[in-house]
Amino acid sequence: MSDVVTDRASSPLKRPRLGSDFGKLWTAAAFSNLADGVGRTAVPLIATTLTRDPVAIAAIGALAFLPWLVFGLPAGMLVDRFDRRWIMAVANTLRGGVALALSLMMVTGTMTIWSLLVATLVFGVGETLFDNATNAVIPSIVEKPALDRANGFMQAAQVTIDSFIATPIAGVLFAVSMVLPLWVGAAGYIIPIALAILLPLSAARSLRRADQAPRDPVSARVAAAYLWRHRYLRAIVVFTSIVGCAFSFAQAPTILYFLDTMHVQPAAIGFVTAGIGVGALGGSLVAPALVQRFGRGAVMLGANIAAGLFLVGVGLAPEVITAVIAYAGMAFAVSTWNVPWGALRQTIVPGDIFGRVLGIIRSFTWGLFPFATLLGGFIARIDLRLPYLIAAVVTLIATAFFARLILRASTFSGPLED
């Protein structure tokens, strides 16, 4: 453990340059987020025209994460085995094709709730491939000192485009015609396909360090053994799965919460999510500076405490403005956590097994989200506010229990086999 040092800044340093290759990756991710954001808003809105059952609406969100349970590890194996640039391109081709198919169903009047559920599942499969490959590429084209900053930029792009561009546009387009958001979403996947292929050769597959023995690029056992031996990373994954399930449980009734409890019109849903996105964007932008000032551990701990408190605010909000402000606060906290958590994974895990390790992590964490989301939908049948309050209690208790462990995040600076 000789390479364990604190990541707290002791003196002002010149920020490392991210480079043009990162610019290509960022742009590819940005256009993908545009398409994702439009679809993420349009599909639940279309579903509400077919049913008002909270469980059915929650199932849309649940199926978006189900592929991480059954396909997360295989996706990681593919990312470690094949050219990551082409994996990104194929993933977006798949998602664009599904969006086009939904558009044709809307035009021909053959759309059903089952069509939306199946399409959401396929979208999720494409997301496992694209997101896994994108995360694996970042350490190959960005210097280690710039990882927090690079992850901050990536998340800022996701939040900005999802919340301030895609979802408001999707809401307005939906009000004009239900098929328009689907056409826009299908078109949005085209540019990232070309940009992914234009990334440099270094993005294709992680280079092995000179002192590192060759490892099987296909075997999942190597990655599973690494994660199991690394006691700290293993424990943090357990914590992440708990609070992640709490957030998924809380967000299950979100669309109906704003439509039925806060009486927001469907065309305005995108503007509500834009307000929430202000918080998420703020967290993405300030997280790198907070990490530099206070260290990863303190920022990650504070973010989870804040998320729990803001969940209480959402559950008790008396009207829509208060609800949006509280939801924005929660989004700020979650984004603030996501930036150092992403950089911590990239710092600890060796590049040649990163795809598989990330696949296992997300299979374990995101793979549980569908069940938590469905459970939140059932609880929402009692009261649409109740999932937020229950999630707040779970988040705060889990954070208190894992507090000392979370603070240790500031001590890791390089790949370790614990």
Short mmCIF file of C-alpha atoms in Angstrom, two decimals:
data_model
loop_
_atom_site.label_atom_id
_atom_site.label_comp_id
_atom_site.label_asym_id
_atom_site.label_seq_id
_atom_site.Cartn_x
_atom_site.Cartn_y
_atom_site.Cartn_z
CA MET A 1 0.00 0.00 0.00
CA SER A 2 2.94 2.31 -0.59
CA ASP A 3 0.99 4.20 -3.25
CA VAL A 4 -1.78 5.25 -0.88
CA VAL A 5 -1.74 9.01 -0.42
CA THR A 6 -4.24 11.72 0.33
CA ASP A 7 -5.95 13.40 -2.62
CA ARG A 8 -6.55 16.66 -0.79
CA ALA A 9 -4.93 19.58 -2.54
CA SER A 10 -2.03 21.06 -0.61
CA SER A 11 -1.17 23.79 -3.09
CA PRO A 12 -2.75 25.33 -6.19
CA LEU A 13 -1.83 23.35 -9.31
CA LYS A 14 -2.35 24.06 -12.96
CA ARG A 15 -5.31 22.07 -14.20
CA PRO A 16 -4.27 19.29 -16.61
CA ARG A 17 -5.42 19.74 -20.19
CA LEU A 18 -8.15 17.32 -21.23
CA GLY A 19 -7.27 17.35 -24.93
CA SER A 20 -9.08 17.05 -28.27
CA ASP A 21 -9.65 13.30 -27.95
CA PHE A 22 -11.63 13.89 -24.78
CA GLY A 23 -13.54 16.54 -26.73
CA LYS A 24 -14.64 13.90 -29.24
CA LEU A 25 -15.72 11.55 -26.46
CA TRP A 26 -17.55 14.36 -24.69
CA THR A 27 -19.39 15.36 -27.86
CA ALA A 28 -20.37 11.75 -28.59
CA ALA A 29 -21.71 11.39 -25.06
CA ALA A 30 -23.50 14.75 -25.34
CA PHE A 31 -25.47 13.75 -28.44
CA SER A 32 -26.25 10.37 -26.91
CA ASN A 33 -27.55 12.15 -23.83
CA LEU A 34 -29.73 14.33 -26.05
CA ALA A 35 -31.36 11.24 -27.54
CA ASP A 36 -31.57 9.53 -24.14
CA GLY A 37 -33.12 12.58 -22.49
CA VAL A 38 -35.78 12.96 -25.14
CA GLY A 39 -36.68 9.29 -24.87
CA ARG A 40 -36.55 9.29 -21.07
CA THR A 41 -39.19 12.01 -20.99
CA ALA A 42 -41.31 10.89 -23.96
CA VAL A 43 -41.67 7.19 -23.12
CA PRO A 44 -43.22 7.65 -19.63
CA LEU A 45 -45.47 10.41 -20.99
CA ILE A 46 -46.65 8.12 -23.75
CA ALA A 47 -47.20 5.43 -21.13
CA THR A 48 -49.48 7.76 -19.12
CA THR A 49 -51.76 7.97 -22.16
CA LEU A 50 -52.14 4.18 -22.00
CA THR A 51 -52.42 3.68 -18.20
CA ARG A 52 -52.42 5.61 -14.90
CA ASP A 53 -51.33 2.65 -12.75
CA PRO A 54 -48.25 3.69 -10.68
CA VAL A 55 -46.87 0.15 -10.92
CA ALA A 56 -47.07 0.12 -14.72
CA ILE A 57 -45.37 3.51 -14.93
CA ALA A 58 -42.73 2.35 -12.42
CA ALA A 59 -42.14 -0.71 -14.61
CA ILE A 60 -40.86 1.61 -17.36
CA GLY A 61 -38.16 2.90 -15.03
CA ALA A 62 -37.47 -0.58 -13.66
CA LEU A 63 -36.88 -2.11 -17.08
CA ALA A 64 -34.41 0.65 -17.93
CA PHE A 65 -32.11 -0.75 -15.25
CA LEU A 66 -32.88 -4.47 -15.59
CA PRO A 67 -30.22 -5.00 -18.30
CA TRP A 68 -27.57 -4.00 -15.77
CA LEU A 69 -28.55 -7.06 -13.74
CA VAL A 70 -28.50 -9.59 -16.57
CA PHE A 71 -26.18 -7.94 -19.11
CA GLY A 72 -23.89 -5.70 -17.05
CA LEU A 73 -21.09 -8.25 -16.73
CA PRO A 74 -21.31 -9.53 -20.34
CA ALA A 75 -21.18 -5.89 -21.47
CA GLY A 76 -18.03 -5.39 -19.41
CA MET A 77 -16.47 -8.50 -20.92
CA LEU A 78 -17.22 -7.20 -24.42
CA VAL A 79 -15.73 -3.81 -23.54
CA ASP A 80 -12.50 -5.44 -22.33
CA ARG A 81 -12.34 -7.84 -25.27
CA PHE A 82 -13.24 -5.74 -28.30
CA ASP A 83 -12.60 -2.27 -29.71
CA ARG A 84 -14.40 0.10 -27.35
CA ARG A 85 -14.97 2.62 -30.12
CA TRP A 86 -17.00 0.14 -32.18
CA ILE A 87 -18.92 -1.01 -29.12
CA MET A 88 -20.07 2.58 -28.58
CA ALA A 89 -21.08 2.83 -32.24
CA VAL A 90 -23.00 -0.47 -32.21
CA ALA A 91 -24.79 0.46 -28.97
CA ASN A 92 -26.07 3.71 -30.44
CA THR A 93 -27.08 2.00 -33.67
CA LEU A 94 -29.19 -0.39 -31.59
CA ARG A 95 -30.82 2.42 -29.60
CA GLY A 96 -31.48 4.50 -32.70
CA GLY A 97 -33.15 1.54 -34.38
CA VAL A 98 -35.46 1.00 -31.42
CA ALA A 99 -36.45 4.68 -31.35
CA LEU A 100 -37.24 4.47 -35.06
CA ALA A 101 -39.36 1.35 -34.49
CA LEU A 102 -41.38 3.11 -31.77
CA SER A 103 -41.91 6.05 -34.11
CA LEU A 104 -43.38 3.77 -36.75
CA MET A 105 -45.68 2.18 -34.17
CA MET A 106 -46.96 5.62 -33.17
CA VAL A 107 -47.59 6.56 -36.81
CA THR A 108 -49.42 3.31 -37.55
CA GLY A 109 -51.41 3.35 -34.29
CA THR A 110 -50.04 0.03 -33.06
CA MET A 111 -48.36 1.32 -29.90
CA THR A 112 -49.11 -0.59 -26.68
CA ILE A 113 -47.75 -0.49 -23.15
CA TRP A 114 -45.99 -3.77 -23.87
CA SER A 115 -44.21 -2.19 -26.84
CA LEU A 116 -42.90 0.55 -24.56
CA LEU A 117 -41.75 -1.99 -21.98
CA VAL A 118 -39.84 -4.06 -24.54
CA ALA A 119 -38.31 -0.96 -26.13
CA THR A 120 -37.19 0.31 -22.72
CA LEU A 121 -35.50 -3.03 -22.09
CA VAL A 122 -33.60 -2.86 -25.38
CA PHE A 123 -32.63 0.77 -24.72
CA GLY A 124 -31.17 -0.44 -21.44
CA VAL A 125 -29.05 -3.09 -23.18
CA GLY A 126 -27.59 -0.41 -25.44
CA GLU A 127 -26.94 1.79 -22.41
CA THR A 128 -24.94 -0.93 -20.65
CA LEU A 129 -22.64 -1.15 -23.66
CA PHE A 130 -22.30 2.59 -24.33
CA ASP A 131 -21.85 3.71 -20.72
CA ASN A 132 -19.44 0.91 -19.87
CA ALA A 133 -17.31 1.66 -22.92
CA THR A 134 -17.38 5.42 -22.26
CA ASN A 135 -16.23 5.01 -18.66
CA ALA A 136 -13.49 2.60 -19.73
CA VAL A 137 -12.22 4.99 -22.44
CA ILE A 138 -11.76 8.02 -20.17
CA PRO A 139 -8.58 6.80 -18.37
CA SER A 140 -7.08 5.90 -21.77
CA ILE A 141 -7.27 9.45 -23.13
CA VAL A 142 -7.09 11.58 -19.95
CA GLU A 143 -4.21 11.93 -17.49
CA LYS A 144 -4.85 10.59 -13.98
CA PRO A 145 -4.77 14.03 -12.27
CA ALA A 146 -7.59 15.15 -14.59
CA LEU A 147 -9.97 12.26 -13.90
CA ASP A 148 -12.22 14.13 -11.47
CA ARG A 149 -12.39 17.07 -13.87
CA ALA A 150 -13.10 14.81 -16.86
CA ASN A 151 -15.85 12.98 -15.01
CA GLY A 152 -17.28 16.33 -13.92
CA PHE A 153 -17.43 17.51 -17.53
CA MET A 154 -19.05 14.25 -18.64
CA GLN A 155 -21.71 14.43 -15.97
CA ALA A 156 -22.26 18.15 -16.56
CA ALA A 157 -22.93 17.39 -20.22
CA GLN A 158 -25.36 14.66 -19.30
CA VAL A 159 -27.25 16.84 -16.85
CA THR A 160 -27.25 19.96 -19.04
CA ILE A 161 -28.50 18.21 -22.15
CA ASP A 162 -30.88 15.86 -20.34
CA SER A 163 -32.47 18.51 -18.16
CA PHE A 164 -32.15 21.82 -20.01
CA ILE A 165 -32.36 20.78 -23.64
CA ALA A 166 -33.77 17.28 -24.11
CA THR A 167 -36.56 17.07 -21.55
CA PRO A 168 -38.09 20.52 -22.14
CA ILE A 169 -37.97 19.89 -25.89
CA ALA A 170 -39.50 16.45 -25.40
CA GLY A 171 -42.37 17.88 -23.34
CA VAL A 172 -43.17 20.53 -25.94
CA LEU A 173 -42.84 18.10 -28.85
CA PHE A 174 -45.08 15.63 -27.02
CA ALA A 175 -47.75 18.35 -26.68
CA VAL A 176 -47.58 18.93 -30.45
CA SER A 177 -47.46 15.27 -31.45
CA MET A 178 -46.58 12.17 -29.45
CA VAL A 179 -44.37 10.85 -32.26
CA LEU A 180 -42.10 13.89 -32.60
CA PRO A 181 -39.87 13.17 -29.55
CA LEU A 182 -39.25 9.68 -30.90
CA TRP A 183 -38.13 11.00 -34.31
CA VAL A 184 -35.76 13.47 -32.62
CA GLY A 185 -34.41 10.74 -30.35
CA ALA A 186 -33.71 8.42 -33.26
CA ALA A 187 -31.81 11.17 -35.11
CA GLY A 188 -29.80 12.08 -32.02
CA TYR A 189 -27.91 8.78 -32.02
CA ILE A 190 -26.38 9.27 -35.48
CA ILE A 191 -23.54 11.73 -34.73
CA PRO A 192 -22.11 9.76 -31.75
CA ILE A 193 -21.67 6.75 -34.02
CA ALA A 194 -19.24 8.65 -36.25
CA LEU A 195 -17.45 10.36 -33.35
CA ALA A 196 -16.89 7.09 -31.52
CA ILE A 197 -15.19 5.57 -34.55
CA LEU A 198 -12.94 8.66 -34.88
CA LEU A 199 -11.51 8.27 -31.36
CA PRO A 200 -7.77 7.39 -31.27
CA LEU A 201 -6.40 3.85 -31.10
CA SER A 202 -5.63 4.31 -27.39
CA ALA A 203 -9.39 4.36 -26.78
CA ALA A 204 -9.85 0.97 -28.42
CA ARG A 205 -8.46 -1.03 -25.51
CA SER A 206 -6.60 -0.19 -22.32
CA LEU A 207 -2.81 -0.47 -22.48
CA ARG A 208 -1.24 -2.75 -19.91
CA ARG A 209 1.40 -1.35 -17.57
CA ALA A 210 4.94 -2.63 -18.09
CA ASP A 211 4.98 -4.30 -14.65
CA GLN A 212 1.58 -5.91 -15.08
CA ALA A 213 1.18 -9.56 -16.02
CA PRO A 214 -1.12 -10.36 -18.94
CA ARG A 215 -4.73 -11.08 -17.97
CA ASP A 216 -7.43 -12.92 -19.84
CA PRO A 217 -9.53 -10.22 -21.58
CA VAL A 218 -12.61 -12.48 -21.58
CA SER A 219 -12.70 -14.18 -18.19
CA ALA A 220 -15.07 -12.65 -15.67
CA ARG A 221 -13.39 -14.63 -12.90
CA VAL A 222 -10.35 -12.34 -12.93
CA ALA A 223 -12.48 -9.24 -12.41
CA ALA A 224 -14.69 -10.90 -9.80
CA ALA A 225 -11.64 -12.08 -7.86
CA TYR A 226 -10.13 -8.60 -7.99
CA LEU A 227 -13.29 -6.97 -6.68
CA TRP A 228 -13.70 -9.59 -3.94
CA ARG A 229 -10.08 -9.18 -2.73
CA HIS A 230 -10.31 -5.40 -2.71
CA ARG A 231 -12.11 -5.07 0.61
CA TYR A 232 -12.57 -1.31 0.43
CA LEU A 233 -14.01 -1.22 -3.09
CA ARG A 234 -16.25 -4.17 -2.26
CA ALA A 235 -17.67 -2.39 0.79
CA ILE A 236 -18.26 0.86 -1.08
CA VAL A 237 -20.16 -1.07 -3.74
CA VAL A 238 -22.45 -2.49 -1.04
CA PHE A 239 -23.12 1.03 0.27
CA THR A 240 -23.74 2.35 -3.24
CA SER A 241 -26.26 -0.41 -3.91
CA ILE A 242 -28.20 0.46 -0.74
CA VAL A 243 -28.49 4.20 -1.36
CA GLY A 244 -28.98 3.67 -5.09
CA CYS A 245 -31.94 1.40 -4.38
CA ALA A 246 -33.31 4.04 -2.02
CA PHE A 247 -33.11 6.67 -4.78
CA SER A 248 -34.75 4.33 -7.32
CA PHE A 249 -37.49 3.48 -4.80
CA ALA A 250 -38.13 7.20 -4.27
CA GLN A 251 -38.17 8.14 -7.94
CA ALA A 252 -40.63 5.43 -9.01
CA PRO A 253 -43.72 7.70 -8.81
CA THR A 254 -42.00 10.90 -10.02
CA ILE A 255 -44.05 11.42 -13.20
CA LEU A 256 -47.36 10.76 -11.46
CA TYR A 257 -46.22 12.74 -8.40
CA PHE A 258 -45.87 15.89 -10.51
CA LEU A 259 -48.89 15.19 -12.73
CA ASP A 260 -51.41 14.15 -10.07
CA THR A 261 -50.14 15.50 -6.73
CA MET A 262 -48.57 18.75 -7.92
CA HIS A 263 -51.01 19.16 -10.86
CA VAL A 264 -48.37 19.90 -13.51
CA GLN A 265 -49.55 19.76 -17.13
CA PRO A 266 -47.86 17.08 -19.32
CA ALA A 267 -46.41 19.71 -21.67
CA ALA A 268 -44.69 21.38 -18.70
CA ILE A 269 -43.07 18.24 -17.27
CA GLY A 270 -39.88 18.97 -19.21
CA PHE A 271 -39.63 22.41 -17.61
CA VAL A 272 -40.10 20.89 -14.16
CA THR A 273 -37.26 18.47 -14.81
CA ALA A 274 -35.21 21.40 -16.11
CA GLY A 275 -35.62 23.04 -12.72
CA ILE A 276 -34.48 19.84 -11.07
CA GLY A 277 -31.60 19.73 -13.53
CA VAL A 278 -30.28 23.05 -12.20
CA GLY A 279 -29.31 21.19 -9.05
CA ALA A 280 -27.83 18.24 -10.91
CA LEU A 281 -25.78 20.51 -13.15
CA GLY A 282 -24.56 22.50 -10.17
CA GLY A 283 -23.37 19.33 -8.45
CA SER A 284 -21.50 18.20 -11.56
CA LEU A 285 -19.74 21.54 -11.94
CA VAL A 286 -18.72 22.13 -8.34
CA ALA A 287 -17.84 18.55 -7.40
CA PRO A 288 -14.25 18.64 -8.80
CA ALA A 289 -13.51 21.87 -6.90
CA LEU A 290 -15.03 20.45 -3.73
CA VAL A 291 -12.91 17.31 -4.07
CA GLN A 292 -9.78 19.40 -4.56
CA ARG A 293 -10.60 21.48 -1.49
CA PHE A 294 -11.96 18.88 0.95
CA GLY A 295 -10.98 15.48 -0.47
CA ARG A 296 -13.13 12.78 -2.06
CA GLY A 297 -14.21 11.17 1.19
CA ALA A 298 -15.65 14.30 2.80
CA VAL A 299 -17.46 15.29 -0.40
CA MET A 300 -18.97 11.82 -0.86
CA LEU A 301 -20.14 11.70 2.76
CA GLY A 302 -21.67 15.18 2.68
CA ALA A 303 -23.42 14.45 -0.61
CA ASN A 304 -25.27 11.46 0.83
CA ILE A 305 -26.33 13.29 3.98
CA ALA A 306 -27.67 16.13 1.82
CA ALA A 307 -29.50 13.70 -0.48
CA GLY A 308 -31.34 12.14 2.47
CA LEU A 309 -32.41 15.52 3.84
CA PHE A 310 -33.63 16.78 0.48
CA LEU A 311 -35.67 13.59 -0.01
CA VAL A 312 -37.55 14.55 3.15
CA GLY A 313 -38.19 17.94 1.54
CA VAL A 314 -39.66 16.35 -1.58
CA GLY A 315 -41.94 14.11 0.45
CA LEU A 316 -43.26 16.99 2.56
CA ALA A 317 -43.41 19.69 -0.14
CA PRO A 318 -46.71 21.64 0.03
CA GLU A 319 -46.69 22.79 -3.62
CA VAL A 320 -44.81 22.40 -6.89
CA ILE A 321 -42.15 25.12 -6.44
CA THR A 322 -41.05 23.73 -3.08
CA ALA A 323 -41.08 20.22 -4.52
CA VAL A 324 -38.88 21.23 -7.46
CA ILE A 325 -36.42 23.05 -5.19
CA ALA A 326 -36.13 20.05 -2.88
CA TYR A 327 -35.81 17.66 -5.83
CA ALA A 328 -33.13 19.92 -7.31
CA GLY A 329 -31.26 19.75 -4.01
CA MET A 330 -31.36 15.97 -4.10
CA ALA A 331 -30.15 16.01 -7.70
CA PHE A 332 -27.30 18.33 -6.68
CA ALA A 333 -26.25 15.88 -3.98
CA VAL A 334 -26.45 12.82 -6.23
CA SER A 335 -24.38 14.52 -8.96
CA THR A 336 -21.83 15.63 -6.39
CA TRP A 337 -21.46 12.00 -5.29
CA ASN A 338 -21.29 10.60 -8.84
CA VAL A 339 -18.24 12.62 -9.91
CA PRO A 340 -15.78 11.46 -7.21
CA TRP A 341 -17.29 7.96 -7.20
CA GLY A 342 -16.58 7.63 -10.93
CA ALA A 343 -13.04 8.97 -10.53
CA LEU A 344 -12.44 6.69 -7.53
CA ARG A 345 -13.31 3.60 -9.59
CA GLN A 346 -11.06 4.72 -12.43
CA THR A 347 -8.25 5.40 -9.95
CA ILE A 348 -8.43 2.08 -8.14
CA VAL A 349 -9.25 -0.44 -10.90
CA PRO A 350 -6.54 -1.41 -13.46
CA GLY A 351 -7.51 -0.43 -16.99
CA ASP A 352 -7.27 -3.88 -18.57
CA ILE A 353 -10.06 -5.25 -16.34
CA PHE A 354 -11.99 -2.02 -15.83
CA GLY A 355 -14.86 -2.95 -18.14
CA ARG A 356 -15.52 -6.23 -16.37
CA VAL A 357 -15.15 -4.79 -12.87
CA LEU A 358 -17.51 -1.93 -13.76
CA GLY A 359 -19.89 -4.47 -15.26
CA ILE A 360 -19.92 -6.46 -12.02
CA ILE A 361 -20.34 -3.31 -9.92
CA ARG A 362 -23.26 -2.09 -11.98
CA SER A 363 -24.81 -5.55 -12.19
CA PHE A 364 -24.83 -5.62 -8.40
CA THR A 365 -25.89 -2.00 -7.87
CA TRP A 366 -27.97 -0.95 -10.88
CA GLY A 367 -29.23 -4.52 -11.25
CA LEU A 368 -31.11 -4.12 -7.97
CA PHE A 369 -32.73 -0.85 -9.03
CA PRO A 370 -35.60 -2.46 -11.01
CA PHE A 371 -36.83 -4.29 -7.92
CA ALA A 372 -36.55 -1.15 -5.79
CA THR A 373 -38.39 0.86 -8.45
CA LEU A 374 -41.24 -1.64 -8.68
CA LEU A 375 -41.52 -1.73 -4.88
CA GLY A 376 -41.68 2.07 -4.90
CA GLY A 377 -44.52 1.84 -7.42
CA PHE A 378 -46.50 -0.45 -5.14
CA ILE A 379 -45.94 1.85 -2.14
CA ALA A 380 -46.98 4.82 -4.30
CA ARG A 381 -50.41 3.22 -4.69
CA ILE A 382 -50.88 4.08 -1.00
CA ASP A 383 -49.54 7.64 -1.29
CA LEU A 384 -47.35 9.19 -3.98
CA ARG A 385 -45.33 11.03 -1.31
CA LEU A 386 -44.51 7.99 0.82
CA PRO A 387 -41.61 6.55 -1.26
CA TYR A 388 -39.60 9.77 -0.81
CA LEU A 389 -39.90 9.69 2.97
CA ILE A 390 -39.00 6.00 3.27
CA ALA A 391 -35.99 6.49 0.97
CA ALA A 392 -34.80 9.42 3.07
CA VAL A 393 -34.73 7.28 6.23
CA VAL A 394 -32.84 4.46 4.49
CA THR A 395 -30.30 6.87 2.97
CA LEU A 396 -29.51 8.63 6.24
CA ILE A 397 -29.19 5.39 8.25
CA ALA A 398 -26.93 3.77 5.63
CA THR A 399 -24.75 6.89 5.40
CA ALA A 400 -24.29 7.01 9.18
CA PHE A 401 -23.34 3.32 9.26
CA PHE A 402 -20.77 3.62 6.41
CA ALA A 403 -19.47 7.11 7.30
CA ARG A 404 -15.94 6.07 8.32
CA LEU A 405 -15.60 3.89 5.23
CA ILE A 406 -16.71 6.69 2.91
CA LEU A 407 -14.16 9.09 4.39
CA ARG A 408 -11.37 6.68 3.43
CA ALA A 409 -12.03 7.47 -0.25
CA SER A 410 -9.54 10.32 0.10
CA THR A 411 -6.66 7.88 0.61
CA PHE A 412 -6.56 6.17 -2.78
CA SER A 413 -4.43 7.44 -5.67
CA GLY A 414 -3.65 4.42 -7.86
CA PRO A 415 -4.59 0.85 -8.80
CA LEU A 416 -4.46 -1.40 -5.75
CA GLU A 417 -5.03 -5.07 -5.14
CA ASP A 418 -6.14 -4.98 -1.55
#
